[in-house]
Short mmCIF file of C-alpha atoms in Angstrom, two decimals:
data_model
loop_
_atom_site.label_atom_id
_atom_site.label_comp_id
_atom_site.label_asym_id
_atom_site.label_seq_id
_atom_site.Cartn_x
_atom_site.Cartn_y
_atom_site.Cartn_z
CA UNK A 1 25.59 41.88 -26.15
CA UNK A 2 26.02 44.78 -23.93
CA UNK A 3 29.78 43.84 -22.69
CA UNK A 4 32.38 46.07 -24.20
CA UNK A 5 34.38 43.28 -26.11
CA UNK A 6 30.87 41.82 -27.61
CA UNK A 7 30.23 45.95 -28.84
CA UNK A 8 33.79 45.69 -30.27
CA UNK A 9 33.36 42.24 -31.51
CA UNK A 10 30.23 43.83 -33.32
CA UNK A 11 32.33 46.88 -34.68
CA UNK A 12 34.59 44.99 -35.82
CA UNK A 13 31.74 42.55 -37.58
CA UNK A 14 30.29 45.71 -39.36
CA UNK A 15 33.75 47.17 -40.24
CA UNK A 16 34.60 43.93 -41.58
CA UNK A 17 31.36 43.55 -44.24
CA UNK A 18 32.56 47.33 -44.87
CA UNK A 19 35.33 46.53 -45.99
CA UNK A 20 34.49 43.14 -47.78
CA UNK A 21 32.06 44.90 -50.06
CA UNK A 22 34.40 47.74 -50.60
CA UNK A 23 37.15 45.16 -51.77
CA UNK A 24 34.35 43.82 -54.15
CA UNK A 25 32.79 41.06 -52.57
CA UNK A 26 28.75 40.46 -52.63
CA UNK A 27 27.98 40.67 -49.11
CA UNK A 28 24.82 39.71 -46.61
CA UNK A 29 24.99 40.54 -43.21
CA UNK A 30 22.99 38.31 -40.32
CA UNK A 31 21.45 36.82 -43.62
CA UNK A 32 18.35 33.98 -42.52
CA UNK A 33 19.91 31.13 -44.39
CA UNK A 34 17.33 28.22 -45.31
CA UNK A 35 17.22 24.98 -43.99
CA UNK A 36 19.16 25.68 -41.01
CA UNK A 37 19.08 27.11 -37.95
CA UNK A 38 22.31 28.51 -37.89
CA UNK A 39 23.00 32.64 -37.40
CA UNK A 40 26.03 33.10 -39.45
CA UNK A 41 27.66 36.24 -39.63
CA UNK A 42 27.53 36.58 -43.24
CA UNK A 43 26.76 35.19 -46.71
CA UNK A 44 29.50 36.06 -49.17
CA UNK A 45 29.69 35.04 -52.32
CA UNK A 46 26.89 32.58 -51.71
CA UNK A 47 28.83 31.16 -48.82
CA UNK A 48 28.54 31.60 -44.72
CA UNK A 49 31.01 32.82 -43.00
CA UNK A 50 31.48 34.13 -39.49
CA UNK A 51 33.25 36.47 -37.97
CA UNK A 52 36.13 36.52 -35.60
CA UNK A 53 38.20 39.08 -34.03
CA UNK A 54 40.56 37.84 -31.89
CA UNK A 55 42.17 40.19 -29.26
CA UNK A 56 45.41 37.93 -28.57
CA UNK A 57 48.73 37.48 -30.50
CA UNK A 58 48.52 33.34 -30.34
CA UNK A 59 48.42 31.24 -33.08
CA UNK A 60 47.36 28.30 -31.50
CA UNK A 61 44.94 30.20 -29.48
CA UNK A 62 43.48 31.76 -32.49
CA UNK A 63 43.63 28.06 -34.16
CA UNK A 64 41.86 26.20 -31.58
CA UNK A 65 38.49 28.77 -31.49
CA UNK A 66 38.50 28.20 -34.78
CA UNK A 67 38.42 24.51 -34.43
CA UNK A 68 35.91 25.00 -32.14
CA UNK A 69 33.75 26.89 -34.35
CA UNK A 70 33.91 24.11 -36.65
CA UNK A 71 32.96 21.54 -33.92
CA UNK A 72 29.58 23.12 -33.16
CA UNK A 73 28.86 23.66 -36.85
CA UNK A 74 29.03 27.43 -36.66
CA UNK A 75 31.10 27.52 -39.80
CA UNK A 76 33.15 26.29 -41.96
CA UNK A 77 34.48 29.94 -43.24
CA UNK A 78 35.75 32.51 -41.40
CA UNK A 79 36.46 36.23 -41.78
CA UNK A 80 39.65 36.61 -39.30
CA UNK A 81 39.60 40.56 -38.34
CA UNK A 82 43.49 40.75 -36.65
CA UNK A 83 42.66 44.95 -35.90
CA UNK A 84 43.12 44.06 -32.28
CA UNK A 85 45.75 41.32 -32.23
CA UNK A 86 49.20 41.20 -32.83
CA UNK A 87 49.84 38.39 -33.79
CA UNK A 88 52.16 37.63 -36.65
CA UNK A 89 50.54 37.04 -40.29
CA UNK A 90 53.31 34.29 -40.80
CA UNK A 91 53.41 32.63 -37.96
CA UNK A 92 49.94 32.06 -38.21
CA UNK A 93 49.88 30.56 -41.85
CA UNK A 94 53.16 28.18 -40.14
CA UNK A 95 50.24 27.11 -37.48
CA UNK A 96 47.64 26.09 -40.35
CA UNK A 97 50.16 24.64 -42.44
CA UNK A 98 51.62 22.32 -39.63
CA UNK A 99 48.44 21.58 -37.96
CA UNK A 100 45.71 22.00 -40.21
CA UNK A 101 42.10 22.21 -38.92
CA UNK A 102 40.01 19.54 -39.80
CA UNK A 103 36.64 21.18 -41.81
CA UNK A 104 38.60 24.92 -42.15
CA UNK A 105 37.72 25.64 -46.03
CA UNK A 106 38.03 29.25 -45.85
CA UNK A 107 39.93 31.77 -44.07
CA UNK A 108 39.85 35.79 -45.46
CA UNK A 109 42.03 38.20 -42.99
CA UNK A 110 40.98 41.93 -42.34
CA UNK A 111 44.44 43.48 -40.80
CA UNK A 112 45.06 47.20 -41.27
CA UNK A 113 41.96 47.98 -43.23
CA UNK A 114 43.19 45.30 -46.00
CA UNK A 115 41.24 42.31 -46.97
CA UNK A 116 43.71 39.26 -47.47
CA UNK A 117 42.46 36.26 -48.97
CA UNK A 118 44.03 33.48 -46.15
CA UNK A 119 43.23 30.30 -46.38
CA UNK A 120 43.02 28.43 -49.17
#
């Protein structure tokens, strides 16, 4: 954890529940959740989530890791913190919509300090 994109990934992890719980949400950070051995990122609203902060501007390529995510039944949710990508807020609700991801049930954006309620 001591490369400098993990650190930021981390920042932006702890910026992100921040922000959550400032927006009103009930949130648990690195919660133990029972019955699993899974290490989400967070339990919000009685639901895991984890955390993703992409650094490029792709849809697709933002898309797919989530997919993957999925796959290895990391999560289901996903807090999406765009801070350090540029990619465009529409284009990237075009990508779900035409291509959805199989198993997605919940996407929440952090992008300029906002929290934007995503996907569904």
């Amino acid at each position: 954890m001591d490369e400098p994109e993990n650190q930021q990934a981390l920042r932006r992890e702890n910026e992100s529940a921040v922000l959550l719980a400032q927006a009103g949400y009930r949130v648990a950070q690195n919660p133990t959740v029972a019955g699993t051995t899974r290490n989400p990122d967070y339990l919000i609203e009685n639901r895991v989530f984890d955390c993703y902060a992409p650094t490029n501007s792709k849809p697709r390529a933002i898309a797919t890791t989530l997919e993957g995510k999925i796959k290895k039944g990391q999560a289901q949710r996903f807090i999406l913190n765009l801070e350090d990508s540029s990619v465009d807020i529409t284009a990237l609700q075009q990508q779900f919509t035409q291509y959805p991801v199989a198993g997605l049930q919940e996407v929440i954006i952090i992008k300029h300090q906002q929290v934007i309620p995503f996907i569904p």
